[in-house]
């Protein structure tokens, strides 16, 4: 199918303002070879173009494909044995996770994303081990899954070279542990210690292999301030400029990370990145919960993006990001589901509602999120955090034909007053059950609510079977290590946090 007309009762082309969007009644999109050629009324589009197929109907609403701008894994941490914890303790529990086939694992979360309208994902791959060849093989398995299922993906392998489990040097942290436990943890960390130069060799090899792929892009992800030396950060910036790719860095996700930045740099984490020349349109900050007012203004002034990971921040007790301040200041904000949303899945529609409602501050001021803002975060602004930014995120001629068709009856039934704006109706009421068809580059990857290119039932059965066997010896050892480390690390973090003040409402309300 090289061309199609995609019809809808409503075509939501793009958000145009805080409360406004360009919506065409009884409209259509004509695409040829994966690119949008024309958008207008169904009558006009039908008269102007002959298509191989007509998709959708007057009973559908059509939107740009959603972008999950911050994603890591398939099976959620909870599914693999880690209950929600404060971020720093949660890292310890993750040591005990089972080994999962990267291909099947990626398919699992891809199914959930597609079924909620996600067409593009920012996949940030955590550490595999110290062997670059094994890391490359895992990356290829991840990318094959996205290629097979038909999604767009911007992939990065996280850059980490120091401070693997805390905000201090490895030997300092190990000194707080009993000798035997410190030795076991030291061995575990040695298995994952990769020279900095190898991280960039991985980037270059993946960029060489996939740089011309239509639906795959490779970018950079210095993991956070604490796992990266200034040299690692500066090298990331140099590679980003040389290859003209974006960067995505976790930053001040928790209050302890804010304290670490002050101790290390004498200023804020964001101000330090700025001193290294890293801020600007290429940079996206994941989380940014504990940015100061000055940080937020700096991000806006430099064109730096922020990815808001609403559910993750709540589940890991990181705080409530000052989204309203971000928006007021003019920062372009994306939405990321991170490891999992509030329902322990990858439902972008649910995540959008979380963002819409969590930040509704008391009072009469009109500074709370609007449905239009949230939709733009999930589409156009999310797109801008990826290398696909110029070609996706809105429905306009010349853009890629990435679209979501939803059943209007699921949104509006059994009754919806006609004065409710279309975008408000979608953001408040759309559910995955109403997602009928998803197109990437004009090709359906979900049709009539079913995954098209992969046998979903078979893939999930294979994933279940792959984890049906008993734990391996290595998995048992990691699980026991995680259990043994939990109490000592809780004591360590309690000591580390002495003197740390944390007003639970600070991150939502402060302008300090």
Coordinates of C-alpha atoms in Angstrom, one line a residue:
X1 CA 0.0 0.0 0.0
X2 CA 1.9 3.1 -1.2
X3 CA -0.9 5.6 -0.7
X4 CA -4.0 6.0 1.5
X5 CA -6.6 8.4 2.6
X6 CA -7.1 8.4 6.4
X7 CA -10.5 9.7 7.3
X8 CA -11.9 10.9 10.6
X9 CA -14.9 12.7 12.1
X10 CA -12.2 15.0 13.6
X11 CA -8.6 15.3 12.3
X12 CA -6.4 16.8 15.1
X13 CA -3.6 18.3 13.1
X14 CA -1.6 20.1 15.8
X15 CA -1.9 22.1 18.9
X16 CA -1.7 25.8 18.2
X17 CA -2.0 27.3 21.7
X18 CA -2.6 26.8 25.4
X19 CA -6.3 26.0 24.8
X20 CA -6.4 25.6 21.0
X21 CA -5.7 23.1 18.3
X22 CA -6.1 22.9 14.5
X23 CA -9.0 20.4 14.2
X24 CA -10.7 19.6 10.9
X25 CA -14.3 18.3 11.0
X26 CA -15.1 15.4 8.7
X27 CA -11.5 15.6 7.5
X28 CA -8.9 13.4 5.9
X29 CA -5.2 13.0 5.5
X30 CA -3.7 11.8 2.1
X31 CA -0.3 10.1 2.4
X32 CA 1.9 8.7 -0.3
X33 CA 4.9 6.4 0.4
X34 CA 4.8 7.3 4.1
X35 CA 4.7 11.1 3.8
X36 CA 1.7 13.3 4.3
X37 CA 0.8 15.1 1.0
X38 CA -2.4 16.8 1.8
X39 CA -4.8 17.5 4.7
X40 CA -8.3 18.9 4.5
X41 CA -12.0 18.0 4.4
X42 CA -12.8 14.4 3.4
X43 CA -14.7 15.7 0.4
X44 CA -11.9 17.8 -0.9
X45 CA -9.2 15.2 -0.3
X46 CA -11.3 12.5 -2.0
X47 CA -11.8 14.8 -5.0
X48 CA -8.1 15.7 -5.3
X49 CA -6.5 12.3 -4.7
X50 CA -6.8 8.7 -5.8
X51 CA -5.5 6.3 -3.1
X52 CA -4.8 2.6 -2.8
X53 CA -6.9 2.4 0.3
X54 CA -9.2 4.4 2.6
X55 CA -8.6 3.9 6.3
X56 CA -10.8 5.2 9.1
X57 CA -14.3 6.6 8.8
X58 CA -16.6 9.3 10.1
X59 CA -16.7 7.2 13.3
X60 CA -13.0 7.8 14.0
X61 CA -10.8 10.6 15.3
X62 CA -7.3 11.0 13.9
X63 CA -4.3 12.3 15.8
X64 CA -0.5 12.5 15.4
X65 CA 1.2 9.4 16.8
X66 CA 2.3 9.8 20.4
X67 CA 6.0 9.9 21.5
X68 CA 7.1 8.1 24.6
X69 CA 10.2 10.3 25.2
X70 CA 11.8 8.3 28.1
X71 CA 11.7 4.5 28.2
X72 CA 14.0 1.7 29.5
X73 CA 12.6 -1.8 29.8
X74 CA 9.9 -4.3 28.8
X75 CA 8.9 -6.3 31.8
X76 CA 8.5 -3.8 34.6
X77 CA 10.7 -3.7 37.7
X78 CA 7.7 -4.9 39.7
X79 CA 7.1 -7.8 37.4
X80 CA 10.8 -8.8 37.9
X81 CA 10.6 -8.6 41.7
X82 CA 11.3 -4.9 42.7
X83 CA 8.6 -3.2 44.7
X84 CA 8.4 0.6 44.5
X85 CA 11.0 2.2 46.8
X86 CA 12.7 5.6 47.1
X87 CA 14.9 5.9 44.1
X88 CA 18.2 5.2 45.8
X89 CA 17.0 2.0 47.5
X90 CA 15.1 0.9 44.4
X91 CA 18.4 0.8 42.6
X92 CA 19.6 -1.9 45.1
X93 CA 16.5 -4.1 44.5
X94 CA 17.1 -4.0 40.8
X95 CA 20.3 -5.9 41.2
X96 CA 18.2 -9.0 41.7
X97 CA 16.3 -8.8 38.5
X98 CA 16.3 -11.9 36.2
X99 CA 18.0 -12.0 32.8
X100 CA 15.4 -11.4 30.1
X101 CA 15.8 -11.8 26.3
X102 CA 16.1 -8.2 25.0
X103 CA 14.1 -9.0 21.9
X104 CA 11.1 -10.5 23.6
X105 CA 11.3 -8.0 26.5
X106 CA 11.2 -5.0 24.0
X107 CA 8.3 -6.5 22.1
X108 CA 6.3 -6.8 25.3
X109 CA 6.4 -3.0 26.1
X110 CA 6.2 -2.2 22.4
X111 CA 2.8 -3.9 22.2
X112 CA 1.5 -1.8 25.2
X113 CA 2.8 1.4 23.7
X114 CA 1.4 0.8 20.2
X115 CA -2.0 -0.2 21.7
X116 CA -2.2 3.2 23.5
X117 CA -1.2 5.1 20.3
X118 CA 2.6 5.5 20.7
X119 CA 4.4 5.4 17.4
X120 CA 7.9 6.7 18.5
X121 CA 9.9 5.8 21.6
X122 CA 13.1 7.1 23.2
X123 CA 14.7 3.9 24.3
X124 CA 17.5 4.5 26.9
X125 CA 19.3 1.2 27.4
X126 CA 20.9 0.6 30.8
X127 CA 24.2 -1.2 31.4
X128 CA 24.5 -4.8 30.1
X129 CA 28.0 -5.6 31.2
X130 CA 31.6 -4.6 30.6
X131 CA 31.9 -6.4 27.2
X132 CA 31.2 -4.0 24.3
X133 CA 30.4 -6.9 22.0
X134 CA 27.7 -8.2 24.3
X135 CA 26.3 -4.7 24.7
X136 CA 26.2 -4.3 20.9
X137 CA 24.4 -7.6 20.6
X138 CA 21.8 -6.6 23.2
X139 CA 21.3 -3.3 21.4
X140 CA 20.8 -5.1 18.1
X141 CA 18.2 -7.4 19.7
X142 CA 16.3 -4.3 21.1
X143 CA 16.4 -2.6 17.7
X144 CA 15.3 -5.7 15.8
X145 CA 12.2 -5.9 18.0
X146 CA 11.2 -2.3 17.2
X147 CA 12.0 -2.9 13.5
X148 CA 9.9 -6.1 13.4
X149 CA 6.9 -4.5 15.2
X150 CA 7.1 -1.3 13.0
X151 CA 7.7 1.4 15.6
X152 CA 10.1 4.4 15.3
X153 CA 12.9 4.3 17.9
X154 CA 15.6 6.7 19.0
X155 CA 18.1 4.5 20.8
X156 CA 20.9 5.3 23.2
X157 CA 23.2 3.2 25.4
X158 CA 23.6 4.9 28.7
X159 CA 27.1 6.3 29.4
X160 CA 28.3 5.5 32.9
X161 CA 31.9 5.5 34.2
X162 CA 31.8 6.1 38.0
X163 CA 29.7 6.1 41.2
X164 CA 27.6 3.0 40.1
X165 CA 25.3 2.8 43.1
X166 CA 25.6 6.0 45.0
X167 CA 26.7 9.7 44.9
X168 CA 30.2 8.9 46.2
X169 CA 33.3 7.1 44.9
X170 CA 32.9 3.3 44.7
X171 CA 35.5 2.6 47.4
X172 CA 34.0 5.2 49.8
X173 CA 30.6 3.4 49.5
X174 CA 32.1 0.0 49.9
X175 CA 33.8 1.2 53.1
X176 CA 30.4 1.4 54.7
X177 CA 29.7 -2.3 54.2
X178 CA 30.8 -5.5 55.9
X179 CA 33.9 -6.9 54.3
X180 CA 32.4 -9.9 52.6
X181 CA 29.4 -7.9 51.3
X182 CA 31.7 -5.2 50.0
X183 CA 33.8 -7.9 48.2
X184 CA 30.7 -9.4 46.5
X185 CA 29.4 -6.0 45.5
X186 CA 32.9 -5.0 44.2
X187 CA 32.9 -8.1 42.0
X188 CA 29.4 -7.2 40.7
X189 CA 30.4 -3.7 39.8
X190 CA 33.6 -4.9 38.1
X191 CA 31.4 -7.0 35.8
X192 CA 29.8 -3.8 34.6
X193 CA 32.7 -1.4 34.5
X194 CA 33.3 -0.3 31.0
X195 CA 36.0 2.1 29.9
X196 CA 34.6 5.4 28.8
X197 CA 36.1 5.1 25.3
X198 CA 34.1 1.9 24.8
X199 CA 30.8 3.7 25.3
X200 CA 31.6 5.9 22.4
X201 CA 32.8 3.0 20.3
X202 CA 29.3 1.5 20.9
X203 CA 27.7 4.7 19.8
X204 CA 29.8 4.9 16.6
X205 CA 29.2 1.3 15.6
X206 CA 25.4 1.6 16.1
X207 CA 25.3 4.9 14.3
X208 CA 27.3 3.4 11.4
X209 CA 25.0 0.4 11.2
X210 CA 21.6 2.1 11.6
X211 CA 22.3 5.7 10.6
X212 CA 20.4 5.4 7.3
X213 CA 17.5 3.3 8.7
X214 CA 14.1 4.9 8.1
X215 CA 12.7 4.2 11.5
X216 CA 15.8 3.9 13.7
X217 CA 18.0 6.7 15.1
X218 CA 21.0 6.5 17.4
X219 CA 21.7 9.3 20.0
X220 CA 23.6 9.8 23.2
X221 CA 22.6 9.4 26.9
X222 CA 25.1 10.4 29.6
X223 CA 23.2 8.7 32.4
X224 CA 23.2 11.5 35.0
X225 CA 25.6 13.8 36.7
X226 CA 26.9 11.4 39.3
X227 CA 27.8 8.5 37.0
X228 CA 29.7 10.8 34.6
X229 CA 32.9 12.7 35.1
X230 CA 33.2 16.1 33.5
X231 CA 35.3 14.4 30.8
X232 CA 32.5 12.0 30.0
X233 CA 30.0 14.9 29.8
X234 CA 32.3 17.0 27.6
X235 CA 32.9 14.0 25.3
X236 CA 29.2 13.4 25.0
X237 CA 28.7 17.0 24.0
X238 CA 31.5 16.8 21.5
X239 CA 30.1 13.6 19.9
X240 CA 26.6 15.2 19.8
X241 CA 27.9 18.1 17.9
X242 CA 30.1 16.0 15.6
X243 CA 27.3 13.6 14.7
X244 CA 24.5 16.2 15.1
X245 CA 22.4 14.0 17.4
X246 CA 20.5 14.8 20.6
X247 CA 21.5 13.9 24.2
X248 CA 19.2 12.8 27.0
X249 CA 20.4 13.0 30.6
X250 CA 18.6 12.1 33.8
X251 CA 19.0 15.1 36.1
X252 CA 18.0 16.0 39.7
X253 CA 15.5 13.2 39.8
X254 CA 15.6 13.1 43.6
X255 CA 16.5 15.7 46.3
X256 CA 19.7 13.7 47.1
X257 CA 20.8 14.2 43.5
X258 CA 20.3 18.0 44.0
X259 CA 22.5 17.8 47.1
X260 CA 25.2 15.8 45.3
X261 CA 25.4 18.4 42.5
X262 CA 25.9 21.2 45.0
X263 CA 28.6 19.3 46.8
X264 CA 30.4 18.3 43.6
X265 CA 30.1 21.5 41.6
X266 CA 29.3 24.3 44.1
X267 CA 26.3 25.1 42.0
X268 CA 23.3 23.4 40.5
X269 CA 23.5 20.4 38.2
X270 CA 22.0 22.4 35.3
X271 CA 24.3 25.3 35.8
X272 CA 27.2 22.9 35.8
X273 CA 26.1 21.4 32.5
X274 CA 25.8 24.9 31.1
X275 CA 29.4 25.7 32.2
X276 CA 30.4 22.7 30.1
X277 CA 28.5 24.0 27.1
X278 CA 25.9 21.2 27.0
X279 CA 22.6 23.0 27.2
X280 CA 20.6 23.9 24.1
X281 CA 18.1 22.3 21.7
X282 CA 20.1 19.1 21.5
X283 CA 19.8 18.5 25.2
X284 CA 16.8 16.9 27.0
X285 CA 16.7 16.6 30.8
X286 CA 14.9 13.5 32.1
X287 CA 12.9 14.2 35.2
X288 CA 14.2 17.6 36.3
X289 CA 12.1 17.4 39.5
X290 CA 14.4 19.4 41.6
X291 CA 15.4 22.2 39.2
X292 CA 15.4 25.7 40.8
X293 CA 13.6 28.7 39.4
X294 CA 16.9 29.9 38.0
X295 CA 17.5 26.5 36.4
X296 CA 14.1 26.6 34.7
X297 CA 14.8 30.0 33.3
X298 CA 18.2 28.8 32.1
X299 CA 16.6 25.8 30.4
X300 CA 14.1 28.1 28.7
X301 CA 16.7 30.6 27.6
X302 CA 18.9 28.0 26.1
X303 CA 16.2 26.0 24.4
X304 CA 16.9 22.9 26.5
X305 CA 14.0 20.4 26.7
X306 CA 12.6 18.6 29.7
X307 CA 11.0 15.2 29.7
X308 CA 8.4 14.9 32.4
X309 CA 8.2 11.4 33.9
X310 CA 5.1 11.9 36.0
X311 CA 4.2 8.3 37.2
X312 CA 7.8 7.3 37.8
X313 CA 8.4 10.4 40.0
X314 CA 5.4 9.4 42.1
X315 CA 6.2 5.7 42.3
X316 CA 9.9 6.2 43.3
X317 CA 9.0 9.1 45.7
X318 CA 11.2 11.5 43.8
X319 CA 8.7 14.4 44.1
X320 CA 6.4 16.4 41.9
X321 CA 8.1 18.2 39.1
X322 CA 7.2 22.0 38.7
X323 CA 5.5 21.4 35.4
X324 CA 3.5 24.6 35.6
X325 CA 6.7 26.6 36.1
X326 CA 8.3 24.8 33.1
X327 CA 5.4 25.8 30.9
X328 CA 5.1 29.4 32.1
X329 CA 8.8 29.8 31.4
X330 CA 8.5 28.6 27.9
X331 CA 10.4 25.3 28.3
X332 CA 9.3 22.6 25.8
X333 CA 8.2 19.6 27.8
X334 CA 7.8 16.0 26.6
X335 CA 6.2 13.1 28.3
X336 CA 8.0 9.9 29.3
X337 CA 6.5 6.8 30.8
X338 CA 9.9 5.6 32.1
X339 CA 10.0 2.0 33.4
X340 CA 6.2 1.9 33.8
X341 CA 3.2 4.1 34.4
X342 CA 1.0 4.4 37.4
X343 CA -0.9 1.2 36.3
X344 CA 2.4 -0.7 35.8
X345 CA 2.1 -0.6 32.1
X346 CA 2.9 1.7 29.1
X347 CA -0.4 3.4 28.6
X348 CA 0.3 6.8 27.2
X349 CA -3.3 7.9 27.4
X350 CA -3.3 7.2 31.2
X351 CA 0.0 9.0 31.5
X352 CA -1.4 12.1 29.8
X353 CA -4.3 12.1 32.3
X354 CA -1.8 11.8 35.1
X355 CA 0.1 14.9 33.8
X356 CA -3.2 16.8 33.3
X357 CA -4.5 16.2 36.8
X358 CA -1.5 16.0 39.1
X359 CA -0.5 19.6 38.5
X360 CA -3.9 21.2 39.1
X361 CA -2.8 23.6 41.8
X362 CA -5.4 25.1 44.2
X363 CA -6.7 28.5 43.3
X364 CA -8.2 30.5 40.5
X365 CA -5.0 31.2 38.6
X366 CA -5.0 29.8 35.0
X367 CA -1.6 28.1 35.3
X368 CA -2.7 24.5 35.5
X369 CA -2.1 22.2 32.5
X370 CA -4.6 22.2 29.7
X371 CA -5.6 19.3 27.6
X372 CA -4.0 21.0 24.6
X373 CA -0.7 21.5 26.4
X374 CA -0.7 17.8 27.4
X375 CA -1.4 16.6 23.9
X376 CA 1.4 18.8 22.6
X377 CA 3.8 17.3 25.2
X378 CA 2.8 13.8 24.0
X379 CA 3.3 14.7 20.3
X380 CA 5.1 17.7 18.9
X381 CA 7.3 18.4 22.0
X382 CA 8.1 14.8 22.5
X383 CA 9.1 14.5 18.9
X384 CA 11.6 17.4 19.3
X385 CA 13.6 15.4 21.9
X386 CA 14.4 12.9 19.2
X387 CA 16.3 13.0 15.9
X388 CA 12.9 12.6 14.2
X389 CA 11.8 16.0 15.5
X390 CA 11.5 17.8 12.2
X391 CA 9.4 15.0 10.6
X392 CA 6.9 13.8 13.2
X393 CA 4.6 15.1 15.9
X394 CA 2.0 17.0 13.7
X395 CA -0.2 16.1 10.8
X396 CA 1.0 18.5 8.1
X397 CA 2.2 18.1 4.5
X398 CA 5.7 17.0 4.4
X399 CA 5.6 15.2 7.7
X400 CA 5.8 11.5 8.2
X401 CA 2.4 9.7 8.1
X402 CA 2.5 8.6 11.8
X403 CA -1.1 8.6 12.9
X404 CA -3.5 7.2 15.5
X405 CA -7.1 6.4 14.7
X406 CA -9.5 6.2 17.7
X407 CA -13.1 5.1 17.9
X408 CA -15.2 8.2 18.6
X409 CA -17.8 6.1 20.3
X410 CA -15.4 5.0 22.9
X411 CA -14.6 8.6 23.7
X412 CA -18.0 10.2 23.3
X413 CA -20.4 7.3 24.2
X414 CA -23.0 7.0 25.4
X415 CA -23.2 10.8 25.4
X416 CA -20.9 13.8 25.3
X417 CA -22.1 17.4 25.1
X418 CA -21.2 19.0 21.8
X419 CA -19.6 22.0 23.6
X420 CA -16.7 19.9 24.9
X421 CA -13.7 20.6 22.7
X422 CA -12.3 17.6 20.8
X423 CA -8.9 17.7 22.4
X424 CA -10.4 17.8 25.9
X425 CA -12.6 14.9 25.1
X426 CA -9.7 12.8 23.9
X427 CA -7.3 13.6 26.7
X428 CA -9.9 13.1 29.4
X429 CA -11.7 10.0 28.0
X430 CA -9.7 8.1 25.4
X431 CA -8.6 4.5 26.4
X432 CA -6.5 1.9 24.7
X433 CA -9.6 -0.1 24.0
X434 CA -10.6 2.7 21.6
X435 CA -7.3 2.8 19.7
X436 CA -8.3 1.2 16.5
X437 CA -5.5 1.7 14.0
X438 CA -1.9 3.0 14.3
X439 CA 0.2 3.9 11.3
X440 CA 4.0 4.6 11.1
X441 CA 5.1 5.9 7.8
X442 CA 1.7 5.3 6.4
X443 CA 1.8 1.6 7.2
X444 CA -0.6 0.1 9.8
X445 CA 1.2 -1.6 12.7
X446 CA -2.1 -1.9 14.6
X447 CA -5.3 -2.6 12.8
X448 CA -8.8 -3.2 14.3
X449 CA -7.0 -3.2 17.7
X450 CA -4.6 -6.0 16.8
X451 CA -0.8 -5.9 16.3
X452 CA -0.2 -6.4 12.6
X453 CA 3.4 -7.4 12.0
X454 CA 4.1 -9.7 14.9
X455 CA 2.1 -12.6 16.4
X456 CA 1.6 -11.0 19.8
X457 CA 0.2 -14.1 21.5
X458 CA 3.2 -16.2 20.4
X459 CA 5.7 -13.5 21.4
X460 CA 4.2 -13.3 24.9
X461 CA 4.0 -17.1 25.2
X462 CA 7.7 -17.2 24.3
X463 CA 8.5 -14.5 26.9
X464 CA 6.6 -16.4 29.6
X465 CA 8.3 -19.7 28.6
X466 CA 11.8 -18.1 28.7
X467 CA 11.2 -17.1 32.3
X468 CA 9.5 -20.3 33.3
X469 CA 12.6 -22.2 34.3
X470 CA 14.2 -21.9 37.8
X471 CA 16.6 -19.1 38.5
X472 CA 20.1 -19.7 37.2
X473 CA 23.0 -19.8 39.7
X474 CA 24.1 -16.2 38.6
X475 CA 20.5 -15.0 39.1
X476 CA 20.3 -16.6 42.6
X477 CA 23.6 -15.0 43.6
X478 CA 22.4 -11.5 42.4
X479 CA 19.1 -11.9 44.2
X480 CA 20.8 -12.9 47.5
X481 CA 23.2 -10.0 47.0
X482 CA 20.4 -7.5 46.6
X483 CA 18.6 -8.8 49.7
X484 CA 21.8 -8.6 51.7
X485 CA 22.6 -5.1 50.6
X486 CA 19.2 -3.6 51.3
X487 CA 19.5 -2.9 55.1
X488 CA 23.1 -1.7 54.9
X489 CA 22.2 0.7 52.0
X490 CA 19.2 1.9 53.9
X491 CA 21.4 2.8 56.8
X492 CA 24.0 4.3 54.4
X493 CA 21.3 6.6 52.7
X494 CA 19.9 7.6 56.1
X495 CA 23.3 8.8 57.1
X496 CA 23.9 10.4 53.7
X497 CA 20.6 12.3 54.0
X498 CA 21.3 13.9 57.4
X499 CA 20.6 17.6 57.2
X500 CA 18.7 17.2 53.9
X501 CA 15.4 19.1 54.1
X502 CA 12.7 18.0 51.8
X503 CA 9.3 19.8 51.8
X504 CA 7.1 17.4 49.9
X505 CA 5.3 20.2 48.2
X506 CA 8.5 22.0 47.2
X507 CA 8.8 20.6 43.8
X508 CA 5.3 21.5 42.8
X509 CA 4.9 24.9 44.3
X510 CA 8.3 26.5 44.8
X511 CA 9.6 29.4 42.8
X512 CA 12.8 29.6 44.9

